[in-house]
Coordinates of C-alpha atoms in Angstrom, one line a residue:
M1 CA -51.9 5.4 62.8
D2 CA -50.2 7.1 65.5
S3 CA -49.3 10.9 64.5
D4 CA -46.6 10.9 67.3
D5 CA -44.4 8.9 65.5
T6 CA -42.0 10.1 62.8
I7 CA -41.6 8.2 59.8
A8 CA -39.1 7.7 57.1
A9 CA -38.6 6.3 53.5
I10 CA -37.1 6.4 50.3
A11 CA -39.4 8.4 48.2
T12 CA -38.0 7.7 44.8
A13 CA -37.7 4.8 42.9
L14 CA -34.7 2.7 42.9
A15 CA -32.3 0.5 40.4
P16 CA -29.1 -0.7 40.4
G17 CA -26.7 2.0 39.1
E18 CA -29.6 3.9 37.7
G19 CA -30.8 7.6 38.7
S20 CA -28.7 10.6 39.8
V21 CA -30.6 11.5 42.6
A22 CA -32.5 9.6 45.4
I23 CA -34.7 11.0 48.2
V24 CA -34.8 10.1 51.7
R25 CA -38.3 11.3 53.3
I26 CA -38.9 12.1 57.0
S27 CA -42.3 13.3 58.5
G28 CA -43.3 14.2 62.2
P29 CA -42.2 16.0 65.2
Q30 CA -38.6 14.6 65.1
A31 CA -37.9 15.4 61.7
E32 CA -35.8 18.3 62.2
A33 CA -34.1 17.0 65.2
I34 CA -33.2 13.9 63.1
G35 CA -32.0 16.0 60.3
R36 CA -29.7 18.4 62.5
Q37 CA -28.1 15.0 64.2
L38 CA -27.2 13.7 60.8
F39 CA -26.7 16.5 58.5
D40 CA -23.2 18.5 58.6
A41 CA -24.1 22.2 56.9
P42 CA -20.9 23.8 56.4
G43 CA -20.5 27.6 57.2
A44 CA -23.4 30.0 58.3
Q45 CA -26.2 28.2 56.3
A46 CA -29.8 28.9 57.7
W47 CA -32.0 26.0 58.6
D48 CA -35.0 28.1 57.6
S49 CA -38.0 26.3 56.3
H50 CA -38.4 25.8 52.5
R51 CA -34.4 26.5 52.0
V52 CA -32.2 24.1 50.6
L53 CA -28.9 23.3 52.6
Y54 CA -25.8 21.8 51.1
G55 CA -23.7 19.7 53.1
H56 CA -22.7 16.1 54.1
V57 CA -24.7 13.0 56.0
R58 CA -22.4 11.6 58.7
D59 CA -22.6 9.1 60.9
P60 CA -23.1 10.7 64.7
A61 CA -21.3 7.4 66.0
S62 CA -18.1 7.1 64.2
G63 CA -18.3 10.7 62.3
E64 CA -18.0 8.8 58.8
R65 CA -19.3 10.6 55.9
L66 CA -22.2 8.7 54.2
D67 CA -23.2 10.9 51.4
E68 CA -23.0 14.3 50.0
A69 CA -26.1 15.6 49.7
L70 CA -29.0 18.6 49.8
L71 CA -31.4 18.9 52.9
L72 CA -34.9 20.6 52.5
L73 CA -36.8 21.5 55.7
M74 CA -40.5 22.0 55.0
K75 CA -42.1 23.3 58.5
A76 CA -45.5 22.4 59.4
P77 CA -48.5 23.2 58.3
R78 CA -46.4 23.9 54.8
S79 CA -45.6 20.6 53.8
F80 CA -47.4 17.4 52.0
T81 CA -48.0 16.0 55.3
R82 CA -48.9 19.1 57.2
E83 CA -46.3 18.0 59.6
D84 CA -42.7 18.9 59.8
V85 CA -41.0 17.2 57.0
L86 CA -37.5 16.9 56.0
E87 CA -36.2 15.3 52.7
L88 CA -32.3 14.3 52.3
H89 CA -31.6 14.7 48.3
C90 CA -28.4 11.8 48.2
H91 CA -27.2 10.3 45.2
G92 CA -29.1 7.9 43.3
G93 CA -28.5 4.0 43.0
L94 CA -28.8 1.8 45.9
I95 CA -25.9 1.7 48.4
A96 CA -25.6 5.4 49.5
V97 CA -29.4 5.9 49.8
A98 CA -30.1 2.9 51.8
R99 CA -27.4 3.6 54.1
V100 CA -28.7 6.7 54.8
L101 CA -32.3 5.6 55.5
E102 CA -30.6 2.9 58.2
L103 CA -29.0 6.0 59.8
V104 CA -32.7 7.9 59.7
L105 CA -34.2 4.9 61.3
A106 CA -31.9 4.5 63.8
S107 CA -31.9 7.9 65.1
G108 CA -35.4 7.4 66.0
A109 CA -37.5 7.3 62.9
R110 CA -39.8 4.2 61.9
R111 CA -40.2 2.8 58.4
A112 CA -43.1 4.3 56.9
R113 CA -46.0 2.0 55.9
P114 CA -47.1 1.7 52.3
G115 CA -49.3 5.3 51.8
E116 CA -48.7 6.4 55.0
F117 CA -47.3 9.9 53.9
S118 CA -50.4 10.2 52.2
Q119 CA -52.7 8.8 54.5
R120 CA -51.0 11.5 57.1
A121 CA -51.9 14.5 54.6
F122 CA -55.8 13.1 54.4
L123 CA -55.9 13.1 58.2
N124 CA -54.0 15.9 58.6
G125 CA -56.9 18.1 56.4
R126 CA -54.0 18.4 53.5
L127 CA -56.0 16.1 50.9
D128 CA -59.5 14.6 50.5
L129 CA -59.6 10.8 49.8
T130 CA -60.0 11.4 46.1
R131 CA -57.0 13.5 45.9
A132 CA -54.9 11.0 47.9
E133 CA -55.7 8.1 45.2
A134 CA -55.4 10.5 42.4
I135 CA -51.6 10.7 43.5
S136 CA -51.4 7.0 43.5
E137 CA -52.9 6.7 39.9
L138 CA -50.6 9.4 38.7
I139 CA -47.6 7.8 39.9
T140 CA -48.6 4.4 38.4
A141 CA -50.2 6.0 35.2
R142 CA -49.2 4.1 31.9
S143 CA -50.4 6.2 29.2
R144 CA -50.6 10.0 28.9
R145 CA -54.3 10.0 29.0
A146 CA -54.2 8.2 32.2
A147 CA -52.0 10.8 33.7
Q148 CA -54.5 13.4 32.7
L149 CA -57.4 11.8 34.5
A150 CA -55.1 11.4 37.5
L151 CA -54.1 15.0 37.5
A152 CA -57.9 16.1 37.3
G153 CA -58.7 14.1 40.3
L154 CA -55.7 15.5 42.0
D155 CA -56.7 19.1 40.8
G156 CA -60.1 18.2 42.9
G157 CA -62.3 17.6 39.9
L158 CA -63.5 14.6 41.2
Q159 CA -64.0 15.9 44.6
R160 CA -66.1 18.6 43.8
R161 CA -68.5 16.5 41.6
I162 CA -69.1 14.0 44.3
S163 CA -69.3 16.6 46.8
A164 CA -72.2 18.7 44.7
L165 CA -74.1 15.4 44.2
R166 CA -74.2 14.7 47.9
E167 CA -74.9 18.3 49.0
R168 CA -78.1 18.0 46.6
L169 CA -78.8 14.8 48.6
L170 CA -78.2 16.4 51.8
D171 CA -80.5 19.3 51.3
Q172 CA -83.3 16.7 50.2
L173 CA -82.7 14.7 53.3
A174 CA -83.0 17.7 55.4
E175 CA -86.1 18.6 54.1
L176 CA -87.5 15.3 54.6
E177 CA -86.3 14.9 58.0
A178 CA -87.6 18.5 58.9
R179 CA -91.1 16.9 57.7
V180 CA -91.1 13.9 59.7
D181 CA -90.6 15.9 63.1
F182 CA -92.4 19.2 62.2
E183 CA -94.6 18.9 59.2
E184 CA -97.6 20.7 61.0
D185 CA -95.2 23.8 61.3
L186 CA -93.7 23.9 57.8
P187 CA -95.1 24.8 54.5
P188 CA -96.4 21.7 52.3
L189 CA -93.3 19.8 50.4
D190 CA -93.6 19.4 46.5
P191 CA -93.1 15.5 46.4
Q192 CA -93.0 15.6 42.5
A193 CA -89.7 18.1 42.5
L194 CA -88.3 16.1 45.4
V195 CA -88.2 12.9 42.7
A196 CA -87.1 15.0 40.2
E197 CA -84.0 16.1 42.0
L198 CA -83.4 12.6 43.5
E199 CA -84.0 10.8 39.8
A200 CA -81.4 13.7 38.5
V201 CA -78.7 12.6 40.8
R202 CA -79.2 9.1 40.3
Q203 CA -78.7 9.3 36.3
E204 CA -75.7 11.5 37.2
L205 CA -74.2 8.6 39.4
Q206 CA -75.3 6.1 36.9
L207 CA -73.3 8.1 34.4
L208 CA -70.2 8.2 36.7
V209 CA -70.5 4.3 37.2
A210 CA -70.5 4.0 33.2
E211 CA -67.5 6.3 32.9
A212 CA -65.6 4.5 35.6
G213 CA -65.2 1.6 33.1
V214 CA -63.7 3.6 30.7
G215 CA -61.4 5.1 33.1
Q216 CA -60.2 1.8 34.3
L217 CA -59.5 0.7 30.8
L218 CA -57.4 3.9 30.3
R219 CA -55.4 3.1 33.7
D220 CA -55.2 -0.7 33.7
G221 CA -54.9 -1.1 29.7
L222 CA -56.3 -4.4 28.1
K223 CA -54.3 -7.6 27.6
V224 CA -55.2 -8.9 23.9
A225 CA -54.4 -12.2 22.7
I226 CA -54.0 -12.6 18.9
I227 CA -55.0 -15.7 18.1
G228 CA -55.3 -17.8 14.7
R229 CA -54.2 -20.8 12.6
P230 CA -50.2 -21.0 12.3
N231 CA -48.9 -18.5 9.6
V232 CA -51.9 -16.3 9.4
G233 CA -49.7 -13.3 10.3
K234 CA -49.7 -13.1 14.1
S235 CA -46.3 -12.1 14.6
S236 CA -46.6 -9.6 11.5
L237 CA -49.4 -8.0 13.4
L238 CA -47.6 -7.9 16.8
N239 CA -44.4 -6.6 14.7
A240 CA -46.7 -3.7 12.9
L241 CA -48.4 -2.7 15.8
S242 CA -45.5 -2.3 18.3
R243 CA -43.4 -0.9 15.2
R244 CA -40.3 -3.1 15.8
E245 CA -39.2 -6.5 15.0
R246 CA -40.7 -8.6 18.3
A247 CA -41.0 -11.7 16.8
I248 CA -39.6 -13.8 14.0
V249 CA -41.5 -13.8 10.9
T250 CA -41.2 -16.6 8.5
E251 CA -43.0 -18.5 5.8
L252 CA -43.0 -21.6 7.9
P253 CA -46.0 -22.4 9.6
G254 CA -45.7 -23.1 13.6
T255 CA -42.8 -20.5 13.9
T256 CA -44.1 -19.2 17.3
R257 CA -43.8 -21.9 20.0
D258 CA -44.1 -19.9 23.0
L259 CA -46.2 -16.7 23.8
L260 CA -44.5 -13.3 22.9
E261 CA -45.6 -10.1 24.5
S262 CA -45.0 -6.5 23.2
E263 CA -46.5 -3.2 25.1
L264 CA -47.5 -0.4 23.2
V265 CA -50.2 2.4 23.8
L266 CA -53.3 3.0 21.3
Q267 CA -55.3 5.9 21.4
G268 CA -54.3 6.7 25.4
V269 CA -55.0 2.7 26.2
P270 CA -52.0 0.8 27.4
L271 CA -52.0 -2.7 25.4
T272 CA -50.2 -5.8 26.2
L273 CA -50.3 -7.9 22.9
L274 CA -49.7 -11.8 23.2
D275 CA -48.8 -13.5 20.0
T276 CA -49.7 -16.6 20.6
A277 CA -48.8 -20.2 19.1
G278 CA -50.9 -21.1 15.8
I279 CA -53.6 -23.3 17.6
R280 CA -54.0 -26.5 15.6
A281 CA -53.9 -30.5 15.8
T282 CA -50.0 -31.4 16.1
D283 CA -48.1 -34.5 17.2
D284 CA -44.9 -32.1 18.0
P285 CA -44.5 -32.2 21.9
V286 CA -42.9 -28.8 21.8
E287 CA -45.4 -27.1 19.7
R288 CA -48.2 -28.7 21.9
L289 CA -46.8 -27.2 24.5
G290 CA -47.1 -23.6 23.1
I291 CA -50.7 -24.2 22.1
E292 CA -51.7 -25.0 25.5
R293 CA -49.9 -21.7 26.5
S294 CA -52.0 -20.2 23.7
R295 CA -55.4 -21.6 25.0
Q296 CA -54.5 -20.4 28.8
A297 CA -53.8 -17.0 27.5
L298 CA -57.0 -17.0 25.7
A299 CA -59.1 -17.7 28.6
A300 CA -57.1 -14.8 30.8
A301 CA -57.3 -12.1 28.1
D302 CA -59.3 -8.9 28.4
A303 CA -59.9 -9.2 24.3
V304 CA -59.1 -11.4 21.8
L305 CA -58.1 -10.8 18.1
L306 CA -58.8 -13.8 15.8
L307 CA -56.6 -13.5 13.0
V308 CA -57.7 -14.8 9.3
D309 CA -55.6 -15.4 6.1
L310 CA -57.6 -13.5 3.7
S311 CA -55.3 -15.7 0.9
E312 CA -57.0 -18.8 1.9
G313 CA -60.4 -17.5 3.0
W314 CA -62.7 -18.8 5.8
T315 CA -61.5 -22.4 6.7
A316 CA -63.3 -24.9 8.9
A317 CA -60.2 -24.5 11.3
D318 CA -61.1 -20.5 11.4
S319 CA -64.6 -21.6 12.4
E320 CA -63.5 -24.0 15.5
L321 CA -61.5 -21.4 16.5
C322 CA -64.3 -18.8 16.4
A323 CA -66.3 -21.1 18.6
Q324 CA -63.7 -21.0 21.3
L325 CA -63.9 -17.6 21.7
P326 CA -65.2 -16.9 25.4
A327 CA -68.4 -15.3 25.3
A328 CA -67.9 -12.8 27.9
V329 CA -64.5 -11.5 26.4
P330 CA -65.0 -8.8 23.6
S331 CA -63.6 -10.3 20.4
L332 CA -62.6 -9.0 16.9
V333 CA -62.2 -11.1 14.0
V334 CA -59.6 -9.7 11.4
G335 CA -59.0 -10.5 7.9
N336 CA -54.9 -10.4 7.6
K337 CA -52.9 -10.4 4.0
A338 CA -55.5 -8.1 2.5
D339 CA -53.1 -7.6 -0.5
R340 CA -52.9 -11.3 -1.3
A341 CA -56.8 -11.8 -0.7
A342 CA -58.6 -14.8 -2.9
G343 CA -62.1 -13.5 -3.8
D344 CA -64.6 -11.8 -1.4
T345 CA -63.8 -10.9 2.1
P346 CA -65.7 -13.8 4.3
A347 CA -68.9 -12.3 6.0
Q348 CA -67.4 -13.1 9.5
V349 CA -64.4 -10.9 9.1
E350 CA -64.9 -7.6 10.5
V351 CA -61.8 -5.4 9.9
V352 CA -59.3 -5.9 7.0
I353 CA -55.6 -5.2 7.2
S354 CA -52.4 -6.1 5.9
A355 CA -49.9 -6.3 8.7
L356 CA -46.7 -6.7 6.5
A357 CA -47.6 -3.5 4.4
G358 CA -49.0 -1.9 7.3
H359 CA -52.6 -1.3 6.1
G360 CA -55.7 -1.0 7.8
L361 CA -53.9 -1.1 11.2
E362 CA -55.7 2.6 12.4
E363 CA -58.8 0.9 11.7
L364 CA -58.1 -2.1 13.7
A365 CA -57.2 0.2 16.7
V366 CA -60.2 2.0 16.6
A367 CA -62.8 -1.1 16.3
L368 CA -60.5 -2.9 18.9
L369 CA -61.0 -0.1 21.3
A370 CA -64.8 0.5 20.6
R371 CA -65.5 -3.2 21.1
C372 CA -63.8 -2.9 24.7
G373 CA -66.1 0.6 25.5
H374 CA -63.6 2.8 24.7
S375 CA -66.1 5.5 22.9
L376 CA -66.6 7.5 26.0
A377 CA -62.9 8.2 26.5
P378 CA -62.1 11.5 24.4
G379 CA -64.7 13.7 26.4
L380 CA -63.8 11.9 29.7
E381 CA -62.8 14.6 32.2
V382 CA -62.6 12.4 35.6
A383 CA -63.2 8.9 36.3
L384 CA -64.0 6.8 39.3
N385 CA -61.4 3.9 40.3
A386 CA -62.9 0.7 41.6
R387 CA -63.4 1.5 45.2
Q388 CA -65.2 4.8 44.0
R389 CA -67.2 3.2 41.3
D390 CA -68.8 0.6 43.8
L391 CA -69.6 3.2 46.1
A392 CA -71.4 5.4 43.5
A393 CA -73.5 2.2 42.3
V394 CA -74.4 1.4 46.0
A395 CA -75.8 5.4 46.0
A396 CA -77.6 4.8 42.9
T397 CA -79.1 1.5 44.1
S398 CA -80.2 3.5 47.2
L399 CA -81.7 6.4 45.5
A400 CA -83.8 3.8 43.2
G401 CA -85.0 2.5 46.6
S402 CA -86.0 6.2 47.9
L403 CA -87.7 6.5 44.3
E404 CA -89.7 3.2 45.0
A405 CA -91.0 4.6 48.4
A406 CA -91.9 7.6 46.8
A407 CA -93.9 5.8 44.0
A408 CA -96.0 3.4 46.7
G409 CA -96.8 6.7 48.3
L410 CA -95.2 5.8 51.7
P411 CA -94.5 8.2 54.8
W412 CA -91.2 10.7 54.5
D413 CA -89.5 8.5 56.9
F414 CA -89.5 5.4 54.4
W415 CA -87.9 7.8 51.9
T416 CA -84.8 8.9 54.1
I417 CA -83.8 5.5 54.8
D418 CA -82.2 4.8 51.4
L419 CA -81.4 8.4 51.0
R420 CA -79.0 8.6 53.9
Q421 CA -77.5 5.6 52.8
A422 CA -76.9 7.0 49.4
A423 CA -75.4 10.3 51.0
R424 CA -73.1 8.1 53.4
S425 CA -72.2 6.2 50.4
L426 CA -70.9 9.4 48.6
G427 CA -69.2 10.7 51.9
E428 CA -66.9 7.4 51.6
I429 CA -66.1 8.5 48.3
T430 CA -64.6 11.6 49.2
G431 CA -63.7 10.6 52.6
E432 CA -66.2 12.7 54.5
E433 CA -67.6 9.5 55.9
V434 CA -65.0 6.5 56.4
N435 CA -63.4 4.1 59.3
E436 CA -60.1 3.5 59.9
A437 CA -60.2 0.1 58.2
V438 CA -61.2 1.6 54.8
L439 CA -58.3 3.9 55.2
D440 CA -56.0 1.2 55.6
R441 CA -57.1 -0.6 52.5
V442 CA -57.2 2.4 50.4
F443 CA -53.4 3.7 51.4
S444 CA -51.7 0.1 51.9
R445 CA -52.1 -0.1 47.8
F446 CA -49.6 2.8 47.6
C447 CA -45.8 2.8 47.1
I448 CA -43.7 3.2 50.5
G449 CA -42.7 6.4 50.2
K450 CA -45.9 8.2 48.9

């Protein structure tokens, strides 16, 4: 990244005809000069830092007014990137703000790459890497609970926790390396206390890795396929959970011929429900196509609800469907039409509901999320993303190597090999030890204007 460049991008979401305000953000040494070249502020308005100016964006070549706008100048280091930052608050939509950006780029700025503003904030010491990633997670959060986790990361909760663990490892590493070179000049080191400290850090890392799965569930959500024989109530269940008439519900078997999707949030977890065509043998070519798509959805789902009609009891067709459930995918067998049940609940059924009457839906949501590992979510304060989780897992494995060296009675320098790797991995989480290639990979996932 060339910090001498001045970069620019549209920093707000755009949609045709929607949004009252759109922001063009400029950061770098030429930000103010570009603003002065393009912005006409009438009267004696002062170009002071963190002061809003009113005026018009004007093409200096033709004199044409492109938009009525507000200008906000934030001089270094009191800005997001710790560089001079200038924002033009234009009218929303597509045309006006796009023309303003084109004018900014023609005046000496270059188009920002995805995440480049946040990357500059990191490189200039404004953010550590966990806070920078939390910004992206906050923007893309699909539920209130996911936004709360991202905000905790943005507030530094994750950085403090990881840095504290790393400091504990560095303290032990310093003690060991001192003994490697100067053991005769130092007091004896208590190996049992050192092992206990390394084991305590390893257990904390293992807990973070376990909690990361719950965090991913809250961030990414689940794709849940509802499968079952025709007319067992799949569409009724989708409508009941999404609380609207999303699918056509009739007494005719095979009504659903295609996949229907509905998005909702249950207990903080975003869910995409897939109402599939009833899976059965049929000669109807259209229905066969729907059934094939149902099988594809079943293979790609994060979780599966197998719906059973309690008015008919457990059938051979239900057994066939149960045998088709992917072993690696969490699944739940749900008995529907409880108000019309014929006899005792089949032993295979784990949750009983009436989709049409709306009974048992809360119990269904709790059971589904628990089956998918949601039980830790209510007390979760911070959660690692996938990159951070992998590094924490490497650190925990490295500490296990140090503990094996200790158990084998090997010399101190054997202990330090894996201990040094564990500290390095934790440093990569916060960005204290990270190379440019890693940074490019992290920030390339961000949106253009952030």
